[in-house]
CSV table of C-alpha atoms in Angstrom, one decimal:
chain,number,residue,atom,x,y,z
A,8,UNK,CA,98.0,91.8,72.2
A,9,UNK,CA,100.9,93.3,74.9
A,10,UNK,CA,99.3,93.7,78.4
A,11,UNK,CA,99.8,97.2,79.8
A,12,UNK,CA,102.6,96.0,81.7
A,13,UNK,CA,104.4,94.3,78.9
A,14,UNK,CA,103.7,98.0,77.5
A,15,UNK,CA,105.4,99.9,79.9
A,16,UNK,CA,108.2,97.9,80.0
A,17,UNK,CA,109.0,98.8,76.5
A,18,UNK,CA,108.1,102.0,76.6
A,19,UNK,CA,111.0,102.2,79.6
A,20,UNK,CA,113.4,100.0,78.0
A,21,UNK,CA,113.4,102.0,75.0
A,22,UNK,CA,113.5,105.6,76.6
A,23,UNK,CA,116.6,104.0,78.2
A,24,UNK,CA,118.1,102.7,75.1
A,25,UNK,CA,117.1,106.1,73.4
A,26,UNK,CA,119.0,107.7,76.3
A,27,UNK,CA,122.3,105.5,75.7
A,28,UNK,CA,122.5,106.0,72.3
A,29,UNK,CA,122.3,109.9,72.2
A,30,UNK,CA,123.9,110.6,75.4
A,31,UNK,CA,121.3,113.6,75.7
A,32,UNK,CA,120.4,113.4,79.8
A,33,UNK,CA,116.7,112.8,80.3
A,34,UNK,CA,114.4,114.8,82.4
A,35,UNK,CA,111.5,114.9,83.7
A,36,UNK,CA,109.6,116.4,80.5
A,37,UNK,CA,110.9,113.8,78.1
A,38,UNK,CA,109.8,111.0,80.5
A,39,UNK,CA,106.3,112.3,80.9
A,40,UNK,CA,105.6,113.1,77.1
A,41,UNK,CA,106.8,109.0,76.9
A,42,UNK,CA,104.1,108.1,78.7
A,43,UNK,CA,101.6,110.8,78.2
A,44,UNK,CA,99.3,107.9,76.9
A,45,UNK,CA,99.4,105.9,80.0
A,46,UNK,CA,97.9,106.5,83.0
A,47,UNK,CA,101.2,107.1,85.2
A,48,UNK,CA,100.6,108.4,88.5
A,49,UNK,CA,103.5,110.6,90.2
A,50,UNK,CA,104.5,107.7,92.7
A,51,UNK,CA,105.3,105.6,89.8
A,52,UNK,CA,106.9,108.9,87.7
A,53,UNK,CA,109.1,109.0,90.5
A,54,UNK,CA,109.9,105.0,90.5
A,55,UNK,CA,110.4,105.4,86.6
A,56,UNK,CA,113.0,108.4,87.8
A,57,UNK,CA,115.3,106.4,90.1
A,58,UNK,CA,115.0,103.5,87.7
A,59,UNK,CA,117.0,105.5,84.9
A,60,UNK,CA,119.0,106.9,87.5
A,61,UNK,CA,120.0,103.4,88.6
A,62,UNK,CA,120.6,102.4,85.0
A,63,UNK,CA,123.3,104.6,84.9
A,64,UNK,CA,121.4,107.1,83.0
A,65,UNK,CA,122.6,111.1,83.3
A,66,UNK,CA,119.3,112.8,84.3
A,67,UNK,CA,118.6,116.5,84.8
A,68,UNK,CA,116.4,117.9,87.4
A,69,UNK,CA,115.8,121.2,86.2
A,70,UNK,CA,112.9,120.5,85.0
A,71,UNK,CA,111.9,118.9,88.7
A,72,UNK,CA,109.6,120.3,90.9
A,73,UNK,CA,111.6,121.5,94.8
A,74,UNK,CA,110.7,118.1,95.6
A,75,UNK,CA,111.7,115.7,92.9
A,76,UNK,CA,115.3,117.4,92.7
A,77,UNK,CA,118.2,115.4,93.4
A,78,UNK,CA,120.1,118.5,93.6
A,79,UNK,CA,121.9,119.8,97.2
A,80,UNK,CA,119.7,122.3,98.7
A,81,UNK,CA,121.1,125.7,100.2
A,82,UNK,CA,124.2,125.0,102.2
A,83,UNK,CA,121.9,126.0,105.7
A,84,UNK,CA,119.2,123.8,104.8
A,85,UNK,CA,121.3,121.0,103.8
A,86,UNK,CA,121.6,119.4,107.7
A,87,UNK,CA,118.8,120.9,109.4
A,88,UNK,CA,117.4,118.4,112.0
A,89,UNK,CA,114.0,120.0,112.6
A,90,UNK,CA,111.2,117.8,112.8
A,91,UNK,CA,107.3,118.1,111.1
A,92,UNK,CA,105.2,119.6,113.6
A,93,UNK,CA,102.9,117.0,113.5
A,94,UNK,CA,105.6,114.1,115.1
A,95,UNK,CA,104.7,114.5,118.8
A,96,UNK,CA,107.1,115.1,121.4
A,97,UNK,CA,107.2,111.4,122.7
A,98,UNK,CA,107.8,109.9,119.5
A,99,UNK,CA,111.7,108.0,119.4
A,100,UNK,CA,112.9,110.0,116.2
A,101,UNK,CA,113.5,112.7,118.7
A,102,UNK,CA,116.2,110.7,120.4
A,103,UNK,CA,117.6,109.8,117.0
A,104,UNK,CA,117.5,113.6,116.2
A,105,UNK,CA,119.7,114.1,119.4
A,106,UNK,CA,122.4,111.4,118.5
A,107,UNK,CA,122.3,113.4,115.2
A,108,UNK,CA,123.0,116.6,116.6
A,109,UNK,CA,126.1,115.6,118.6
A,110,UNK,CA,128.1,115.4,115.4
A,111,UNK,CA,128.5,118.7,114.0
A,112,UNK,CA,128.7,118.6,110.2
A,113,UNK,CA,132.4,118.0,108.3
A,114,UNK,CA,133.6,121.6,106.9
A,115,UNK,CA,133.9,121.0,103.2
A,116,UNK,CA,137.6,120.6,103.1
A,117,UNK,CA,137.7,117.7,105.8
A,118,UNK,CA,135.0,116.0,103.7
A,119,UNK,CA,136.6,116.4,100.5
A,120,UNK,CA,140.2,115.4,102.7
A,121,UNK,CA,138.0,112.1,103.8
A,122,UNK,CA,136.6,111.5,100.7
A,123,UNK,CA,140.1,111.4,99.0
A,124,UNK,CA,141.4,108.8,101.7
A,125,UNK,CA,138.1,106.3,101.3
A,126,UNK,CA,138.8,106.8,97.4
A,127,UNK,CA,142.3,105.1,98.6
A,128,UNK,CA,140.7,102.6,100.4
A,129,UNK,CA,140.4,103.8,103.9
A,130,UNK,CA,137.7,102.0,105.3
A,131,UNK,CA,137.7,104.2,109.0
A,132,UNK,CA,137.2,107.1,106.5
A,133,UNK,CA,134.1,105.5,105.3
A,134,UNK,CA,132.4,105.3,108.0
A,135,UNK,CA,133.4,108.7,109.2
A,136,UNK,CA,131.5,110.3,105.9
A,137,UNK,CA,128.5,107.8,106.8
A,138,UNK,CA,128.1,109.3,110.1
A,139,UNK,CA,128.6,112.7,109.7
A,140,UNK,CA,126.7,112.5,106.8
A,141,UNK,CA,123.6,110.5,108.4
A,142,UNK,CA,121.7,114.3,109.2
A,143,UNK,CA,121.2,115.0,105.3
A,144,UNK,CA,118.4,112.4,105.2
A,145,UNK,CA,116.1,114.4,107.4
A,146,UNK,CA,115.7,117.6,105.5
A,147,UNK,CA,114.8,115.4,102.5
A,148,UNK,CA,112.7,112.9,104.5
A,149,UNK,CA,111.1,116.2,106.0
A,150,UNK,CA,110.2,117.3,102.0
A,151,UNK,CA,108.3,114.0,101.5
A,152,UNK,CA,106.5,113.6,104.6
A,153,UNK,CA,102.6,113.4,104.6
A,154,UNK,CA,102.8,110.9,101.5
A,155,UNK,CA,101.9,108.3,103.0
A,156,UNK,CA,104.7,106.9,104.3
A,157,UNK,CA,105.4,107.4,108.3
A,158,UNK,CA,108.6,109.8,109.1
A,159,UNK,CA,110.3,107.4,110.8
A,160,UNK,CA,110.4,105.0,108.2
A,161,UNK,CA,111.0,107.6,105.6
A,162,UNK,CA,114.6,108.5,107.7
A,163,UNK,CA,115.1,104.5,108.0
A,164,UNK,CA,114.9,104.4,104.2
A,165,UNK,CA,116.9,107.3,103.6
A,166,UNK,CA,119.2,106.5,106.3
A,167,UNK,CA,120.0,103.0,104.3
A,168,UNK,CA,120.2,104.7,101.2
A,169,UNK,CA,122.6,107.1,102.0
A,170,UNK,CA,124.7,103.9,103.2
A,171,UNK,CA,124.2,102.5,100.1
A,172,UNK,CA,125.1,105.7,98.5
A,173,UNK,CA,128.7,106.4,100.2
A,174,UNK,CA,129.6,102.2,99.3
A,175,UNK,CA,128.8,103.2,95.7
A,176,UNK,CA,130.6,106.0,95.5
A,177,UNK,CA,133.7,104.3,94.7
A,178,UNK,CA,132.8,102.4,92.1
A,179,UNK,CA,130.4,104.7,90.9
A,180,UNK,CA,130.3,108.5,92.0
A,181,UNK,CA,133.4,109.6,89.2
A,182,UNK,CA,132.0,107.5,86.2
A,183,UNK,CA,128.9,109.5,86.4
A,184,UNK,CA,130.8,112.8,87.3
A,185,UNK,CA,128.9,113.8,90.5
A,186,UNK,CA,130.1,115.3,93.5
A,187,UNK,CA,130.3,113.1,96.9
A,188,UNK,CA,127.2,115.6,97.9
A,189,UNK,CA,125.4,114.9,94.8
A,190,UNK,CA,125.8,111.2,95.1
A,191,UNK,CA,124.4,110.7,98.2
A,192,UNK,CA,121.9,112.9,97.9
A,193,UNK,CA,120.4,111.3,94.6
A,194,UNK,CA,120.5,108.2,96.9
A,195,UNK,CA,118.8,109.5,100.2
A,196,UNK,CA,116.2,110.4,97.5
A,197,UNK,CA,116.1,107.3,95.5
A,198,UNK,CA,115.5,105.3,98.7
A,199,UNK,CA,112.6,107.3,100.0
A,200,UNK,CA,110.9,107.4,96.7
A,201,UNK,CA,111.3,103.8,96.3
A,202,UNK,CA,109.3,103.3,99.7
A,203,UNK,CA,106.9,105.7,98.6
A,204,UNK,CA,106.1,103.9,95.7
A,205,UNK,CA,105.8,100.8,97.1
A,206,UNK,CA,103.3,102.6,99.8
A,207,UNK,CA,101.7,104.1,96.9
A,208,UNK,CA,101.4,100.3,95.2
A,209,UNK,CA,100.0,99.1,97.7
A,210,UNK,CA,97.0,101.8,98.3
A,211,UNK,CA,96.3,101.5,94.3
A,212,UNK,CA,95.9,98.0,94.9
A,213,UNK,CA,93.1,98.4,97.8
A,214,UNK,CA,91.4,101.7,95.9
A,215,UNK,CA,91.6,100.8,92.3
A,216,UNK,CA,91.8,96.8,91.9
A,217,UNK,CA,90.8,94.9,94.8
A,218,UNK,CA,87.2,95.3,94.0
A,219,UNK,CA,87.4,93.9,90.8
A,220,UNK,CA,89.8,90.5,92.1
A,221,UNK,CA,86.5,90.7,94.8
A,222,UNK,CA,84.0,90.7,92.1
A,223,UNK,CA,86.1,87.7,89.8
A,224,UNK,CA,86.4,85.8,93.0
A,225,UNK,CA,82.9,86.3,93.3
A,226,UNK,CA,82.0,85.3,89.2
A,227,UNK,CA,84.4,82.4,89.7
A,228,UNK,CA,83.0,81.1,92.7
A,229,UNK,CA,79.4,80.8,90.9
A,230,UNK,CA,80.9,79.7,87.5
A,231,UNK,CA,82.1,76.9,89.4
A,232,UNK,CA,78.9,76.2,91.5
A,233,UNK,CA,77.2,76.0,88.0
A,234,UNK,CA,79.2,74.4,85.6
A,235,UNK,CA,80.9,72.0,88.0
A,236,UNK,CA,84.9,73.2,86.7
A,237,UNK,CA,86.8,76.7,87.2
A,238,UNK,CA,86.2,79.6,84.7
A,239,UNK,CA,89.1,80.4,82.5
A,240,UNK,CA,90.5,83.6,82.4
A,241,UNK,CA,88.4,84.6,79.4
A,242,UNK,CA,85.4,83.6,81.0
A,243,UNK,CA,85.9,85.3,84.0
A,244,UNK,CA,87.1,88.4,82.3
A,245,UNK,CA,84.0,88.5,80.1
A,246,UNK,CA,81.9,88.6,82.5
A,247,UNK,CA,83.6,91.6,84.0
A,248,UNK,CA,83.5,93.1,80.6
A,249,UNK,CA,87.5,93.5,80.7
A,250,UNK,CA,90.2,92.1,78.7
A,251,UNK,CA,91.6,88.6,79.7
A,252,UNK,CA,95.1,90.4,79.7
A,253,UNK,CA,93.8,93.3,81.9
A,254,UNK,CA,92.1,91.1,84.5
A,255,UNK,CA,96.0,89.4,84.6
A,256,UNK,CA,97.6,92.5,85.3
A,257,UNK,CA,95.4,93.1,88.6
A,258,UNK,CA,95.8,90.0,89.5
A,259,UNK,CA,99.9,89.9,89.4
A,260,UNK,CA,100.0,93.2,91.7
A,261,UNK,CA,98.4,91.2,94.5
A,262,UNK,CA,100.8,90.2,97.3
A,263,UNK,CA,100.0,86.7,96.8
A,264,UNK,CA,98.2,86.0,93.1
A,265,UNK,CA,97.6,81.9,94.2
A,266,UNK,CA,94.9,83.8,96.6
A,267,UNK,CA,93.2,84.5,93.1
A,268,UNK,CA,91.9,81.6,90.7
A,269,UNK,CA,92.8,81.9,86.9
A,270,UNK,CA,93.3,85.1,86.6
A,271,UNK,CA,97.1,85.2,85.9
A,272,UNK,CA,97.5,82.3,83.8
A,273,UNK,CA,100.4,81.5,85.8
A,274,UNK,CA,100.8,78.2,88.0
A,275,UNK,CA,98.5,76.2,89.5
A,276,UNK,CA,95.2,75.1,87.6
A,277,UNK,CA,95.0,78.7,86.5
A,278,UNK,CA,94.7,80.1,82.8
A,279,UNK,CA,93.9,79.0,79.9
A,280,UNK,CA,94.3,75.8,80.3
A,281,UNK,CA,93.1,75.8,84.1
A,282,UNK,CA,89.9,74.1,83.0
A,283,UNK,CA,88.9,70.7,85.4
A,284,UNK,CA,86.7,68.0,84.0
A,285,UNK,CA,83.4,67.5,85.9
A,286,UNK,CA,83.5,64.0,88.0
């Protein structure tokens, strides 16, 4: 029997390979009804998102919320620097926001003239659209703030994706037929959703599964006490009443699964062959 991961691995792979072979762009209503019978969250909706973006995978946003778009927003909007309310006066991204604000943004025609010469190679004008461009990331770092990710660190994960972004665009930008704007963007957005969902992860982790590793630890802990030799897997996960293959899955979102006896079946003296003989 596939564990739920091993699942929804294939249910991606093969919404990917569906994608390729039709050349129909996906969206967000095809990738929901593909996992309509999994319990998805929206972090991981969005994860799923820049993972078929990253595949090379042409994806329309129309049917995106505001937020999920990948799309430019109005031209005035675009490079506005103001800050959430709730970031106090004291806090350093205000500086940053002033180093942002000495550098005007590039008229569209001196973009698109820059754009043209890092096409060419020009290094110095890579940089340039780097720069200039570095005040896009807090509008959209503004539309995700309060998701559990600090504001500063959502502009430091933009800020490197939009990096990331402008190197690409070389290689990348015309073989998918997006603008320089559109590129970026999709990247700025990528980056912060990626941090968002491994924020998101994490809190799953500590809401939904660490009381049950606690509780295994726990049966294991007395199984051994008992019977003088570790549980298996399948003891331990009996006693939970869950499936072996379940109990696995928690245990391989933990930052360090060793912490955790035989519940992975991975390494160690864990699994189904993790049993000890008694002395």
């Amino acid at each position: 029997m596939d564990s739920e991961i091993d699942v929804f691995r294939q249910k991606l792979n093969d919404l990917i390979d569906d994608a390729r072979i039709s050349g129909v762009p996906l969206n967000a209503k095809v990738i929901r009804e593909r996992f309509q019978d999994m319990d998805v969250t929206d972090a991981q909706y969005m994860a799923i998102t820049d993972y078929i973006i990253r595949a090379g995978i042409e994806y329309d946003d129309s049917y995106d919320t505001p937020a999920q778009s990948s799309q430019p927003q109005e031209t005035e909007d675009l490079f506005d620097l103001t800050l959430p309310d709730d970031i106090s006066s004291d806090d350093p991204v205000h500086e940053y926001i002033r180093e942002l604000s000495e550098k005007e943004p590039l008229a569209e025609e001196e973009q698109e003239r820059l754009v043209n010469k890092y096409l060419g190679g020009d290094e110095d004008a890579q940089q340039i659209l780097i720069e200039y461009n570095l005040r896009r990331v807090i509008p959209i770092a503004r539309e995700y703030h309060g998701r559990g990710v600090p504001f500063d660190d959502l502009v430091q994960e933009g800020s490197t994706g939009l990096i990331e972004g402008v190197s690409e665009f070389r290689d990348y930008g015309r073989k998918y037929h997006m603008t320089f704007a559109e590129f970026i963007t999709g990247y700025v957005r990528s980056a912060i959703m990626k941090a968002i969902t491994e924020q998101a992860r994490d809190i799953g982790i500590g809401d939904q599964v660490a009381d049950t590793l606690n509780e295994a630890k726990r049966v294991s802990d007395e199984f051994e006490e008992e019977y003088g030799r570790e549980a298996t897997r399948e003891e331990i996960a009996e006693e939970l009443g869950i499936s072996p293959e379940r109990l696995a899955d928690m245990a391989e979102l933990v930052k360090d699964p060793s912490e955790v006896k035989n519940l992975t079946g991975k390494g160690g003296n864990g699994g189904e062959d993790g049993q000890k003989g008694t002395d």
